[in-house]
Amino acid sequence: MAKVLPTAEYTGPLPCSLGSPSANTTGGPPIPPCEDLRGKVALVTGASTGIGFGAAKRLAAAGMKVVGTSRNPSQYTNNCTYEVPGDRCKPAGWELWPMEQSSYDSIDNLVRRINQTYGRVDLLFLNAGRGYGSSTYFPNAQGRVCNEIGQMELVMQTNFWGNVRLLLAVLPLMPKQGYGRILATSSVTAFVSLPGGMPYAASKVSMAKLAEDWLWEHYDRPTNIQYTTLYPGNVRTNVIRNSIPGCRDQQVTGPELAVYENAAYNASLNAFATATQGQSQ
């Protein structure tokens, strides 16, 4: 029987211990030690809000030198923790550098700067991306079919090809021996698409295939770099509100935005329910 998993926030301690294994207060096996991240360099894209902001914050707390990226880092100057919608919180203990994910020149400039500053990247989190807010085939709430190919291409350029460019540029900076980690954000929409979200879903399927290709190419080539893909469902971020519109002169707002957000939430829950049902069989 399908079981819908509740939305949850993870704000507690890491599920590992700093240093040697520690006793489990619940009576289970000892808690394994965390990887020692102190002094290592992390690059987290899309770090001004949402998943990227949370990841950068936790990695910095673990002792990493963290560089996050944002299209407009100068806007994030407030002392806050994103408890209020619309907050623009500045990083604490880590840096936020400019990068436009859809621009190869911007990506190359960032990699050049991080090489000059740190000379290496130990952990790369490919997290930046944009949503998409228009039906592919039918009129929207204003009776207009809004499906410009250029806007769809911009979603794929931002969410997939920008990540490919960054990954290939950063790999030479990752240690040849020892520690290396790649994380990439896909989405449950790689499995369950949303109404009006075809370009976004296609970009997230592509991110999943990027990881599969890595695994196949390294099947018989030992490497110390580990690649992990995340498939988050409903997460409290601004990805929908900052979606790329299907037509350049129109943005999803008001009642239409509320309908789209609700559809995204329900599809996320359905994806979790389907996954749970499959695991129980």
PDB file of N, CA and C in Angstrom, residues 156 159-161 164 185-187 189-191 199-213:
ATOM      1  N   MET A 156      17.164  24.386 -20.366  1.00  0.00           N
ATOM      2  CA  MET A 156      18.133  23.309 -20.556  1.00  0.00           C
ATOM      3  C   MET A 156      19.568  23.834 -20.465  1.00  0.00           C
ATOM      4  N   ASN A 159      20.087  24.485 -16.594  1.00  0.00           N
ATOM      5  CA  ASN A 159      19.995  23.343 -15.688  1.00  0.00           C
ATOM      6  C   ASN A 159      20.859  22.161 -16.086  1.00  0.00           C
ATOM      7  N   PHE A 160      21.227  22.080 -17.359  1.00  0.00           N
ATOM      8  CA  PHE A 160      22.025  20.921 -17.787  1.00  0.00           C
ATOM      9  C   PHE A 160      23.364  21.313 -18.391  1.00  0.00           C
ATOM     10  N   TRP A 161      23.352  22.017 -19.520  1.00  0.00           N
ATOM     11  CA  TRP A 161      24.612  22.292 -20.193  1.00  0.00           C
ATOM     12  C   TRP A 161      25.547  23.160 -19.354  1.00  0.00           C
ATOM     13  N   VAL A 164      27.248  20.736 -17.127  1.00  0.00           N
ATOM     14  CA  VAL A 164      28.261  19.964 -17.852  1.00  0.00           C
ATOM     15  C   VAL A 164      29.526  20.796 -18.033  1.00  0.00           C
ATOM     16  N   THR A 185      22.170  18.054  -8.158  1.00  0.00           N
ATOM     17  CA  THR A 185      20.743  18.100  -7.858  1.00  0.00           C
ATOM     18  C   THR A 185      19.936  17.802  -9.114  1.00  0.00           C
ATOM     19  N   SER A 186      19.245  16.674  -9.088  1.00  0.00           N
ATOM     20  CA  SER A 186      18.234  16.377 -10.097  1.00  0.00           C
ATOM     21  C   SER A 186      16.890  16.718  -9.457  1.00  0.00           C
ATOM     22  N   SER A 187      15.884  15.891  -9.587  1.00  0.00           N
ATOM     23  CA  SER A 187      14.563  16.180  -9.027  1.00  0.00           C
ATOM     24  C   SER A 187      13.667  14.959  -9.206  1.00  0.00           C
ATOM     25  N   THR A 189      11.000  15.216 -10.479  1.00  0.00           N
ATOM     26  CA  THR A 189      10.374  15.438 -11.782  1.00  0.00           C
ATOM     27  C   THR A 189      11.103  14.682 -12.889  1.00  0.00           C
ATOM     28  N   ALA A 190      12.263  14.092 -12.575  1.00  0.00           N
ATOM     29  CA  ALA A 190      12.899  13.189 -13.527  1.00  0.00           C
ATOM     30  C   ALA A 190      12.063  11.928 -13.708  1.00  0.00           C
ATOM     31  N   PHE A 191      11.177  11.662 -12.739  1.00  0.00           N
ATOM     32  CA  PHE A 191      10.311  10.481 -12.787  1.00  0.00           C
ATOM     33  C   PHE A 191       8.838  10.846 -12.934  1.00  0.00           C
ATOM     34  N   PRO A 199      10.180  21.301 -19.990  1.00  0.00           N
ATOM     35  CA  PRO A 199      11.600  21.626 -20.129  1.00  0.00           C
ATOM     36  C   PRO A 199      12.387  21.392 -18.836  1.00  0.00           C
ATOM     37  N   TYR A 200      11.778  21.736 -17.696  1.00  0.00           N
ATOM     38  CA  TYR A 200      12.454  21.522 -16.412  1.00  0.00           C
ATOM     39  C   TYR A 200      12.666  20.033 -16.167  1.00  0.00           C
ATOM     40  N   ALA A 201      11.607  19.230 -16.375  1.00  0.00           N
ATOM     41  CA  ALA A 201      11.719  17.792 -16.160  1.00  0.00           C
ATOM     42  C   ALA A 201      12.772  17.186 -17.085  1.00  0.00           C
ATOM     43  N   ALA A 202      12.797  17.626 -18.337  1.00  0.00           N
ATOM     44  CA  ALA A 202      13.784  17.110 -19.284  1.00  0.00           C
ATOM     45  C   ALA A 202      15.204  17.430 -18.824  1.00  0.00           C
ATOM     46  N   SER A 203      15.401  18.627 -18.271  1.00  0.00           N
ATOM     47  CA  SER A 203      16.734  18.997 -17.786  1.00  0.00           C
ATOM     48  C   SER A 203      17.147  18.137 -16.601  1.00  0.00           C
ATOM     49  N   LYS A 204      16.183  17.752 -15.761  1.00  0.00           N
ATOM     50  CA  LYS A 204      16.501  16.947 -14.588  1.00  0.00           C
ATOM     51  C   LYS A 204      16.728  15.484 -14.951  1.00  0.00           C
ATOM     52  N   VAL A 205      16.029  14.993 -15.977  1.00  0.00           N
ATOM     53  CA  VAL A 205      16.346  13.666 -16.509  1.00  0.00           C
ATOM     54  C   VAL A 205      17.779  13.661 -17.042  1.00  0.00           C
ATOM     55  N   SER A 206      18.155  14.729 -17.713  1.00  0.00           N
ATOM     56  CA  SER A 206      19.507  14.837 -18.261  1.00  0.00           C
ATOM     57  C   SER A 206      20.557  14.818 -17.159  1.00  0.00           C
ATOM     58  N   MET A 207      20.259  15.461 -16.020  1.00  0.00           N
ATOM     59  CA  MET A 207      21.200  15.428 -14.897  1.00  0.00           C
ATOM     60  C   MET A 207      21.366  14.006 -14.370  1.00  0.00           C
ATOM     61  N   ALA A 208      20.272  13.236 -14.365  1.00  0.00           N
ATOM     62  CA  ALA A 208      20.363  11.842 -13.936  1.00  0.00           C
ATOM     63  C   ALA A 208      21.235  11.041 -14.902  1.00  0.00           C
ATOM     64  N   LYS A 209      21.075  11.286 -16.197  1.00  0.00           N
ATOM     65  CA  LYS A 209      21.861  10.561 -17.189  1.00  0.00           C
ATOM     66  C   LYS A 209      23.327  10.972 -17.151  1.00  0.00           C
ATOM     67  N   LEU A 210      23.602  12.213 -16.776  1.00  0.00           N
ATOM     68  CA  LEU A 210      24.988  12.657 -16.624  1.00  0.00           C
ATOM     69  C   LEU A 210      25.693  11.816 -15.569  1.00  0.00           C
ATOM     70  N   ALA A 211      24.995  11.528 -14.478  1.00  0.00           N
ATOM     71  CA  ALA A 211      25.567  10.698 -13.420  1.00  0.00           C
ATOM     72  C   ALA A 211      25.747   9.259 -13.888  1.00  0.00           C
ATOM     73  N   GLU A 212      24.759   8.728 -14.607  1.00  0.00           N
ATOM     74  CA  GLU A 212      24.861   7.357 -15.106  1.00  0.00           C
ATOM     75  C   GLU A 212      26.058   7.214 -16.044  1.00  0.00           C
ATOM     76  N   ASP A 213      26.274   8.211 -16.874  1.00  0.00           N
ATOM     77  CA  ASP A 213      27.404   8.171 -17.793  1.00  0.00           C
ATOM     78  C   ASP A 213      28.725   8.167 -17.031  1.00  0.00           C
TER      79      ASP A 213
END
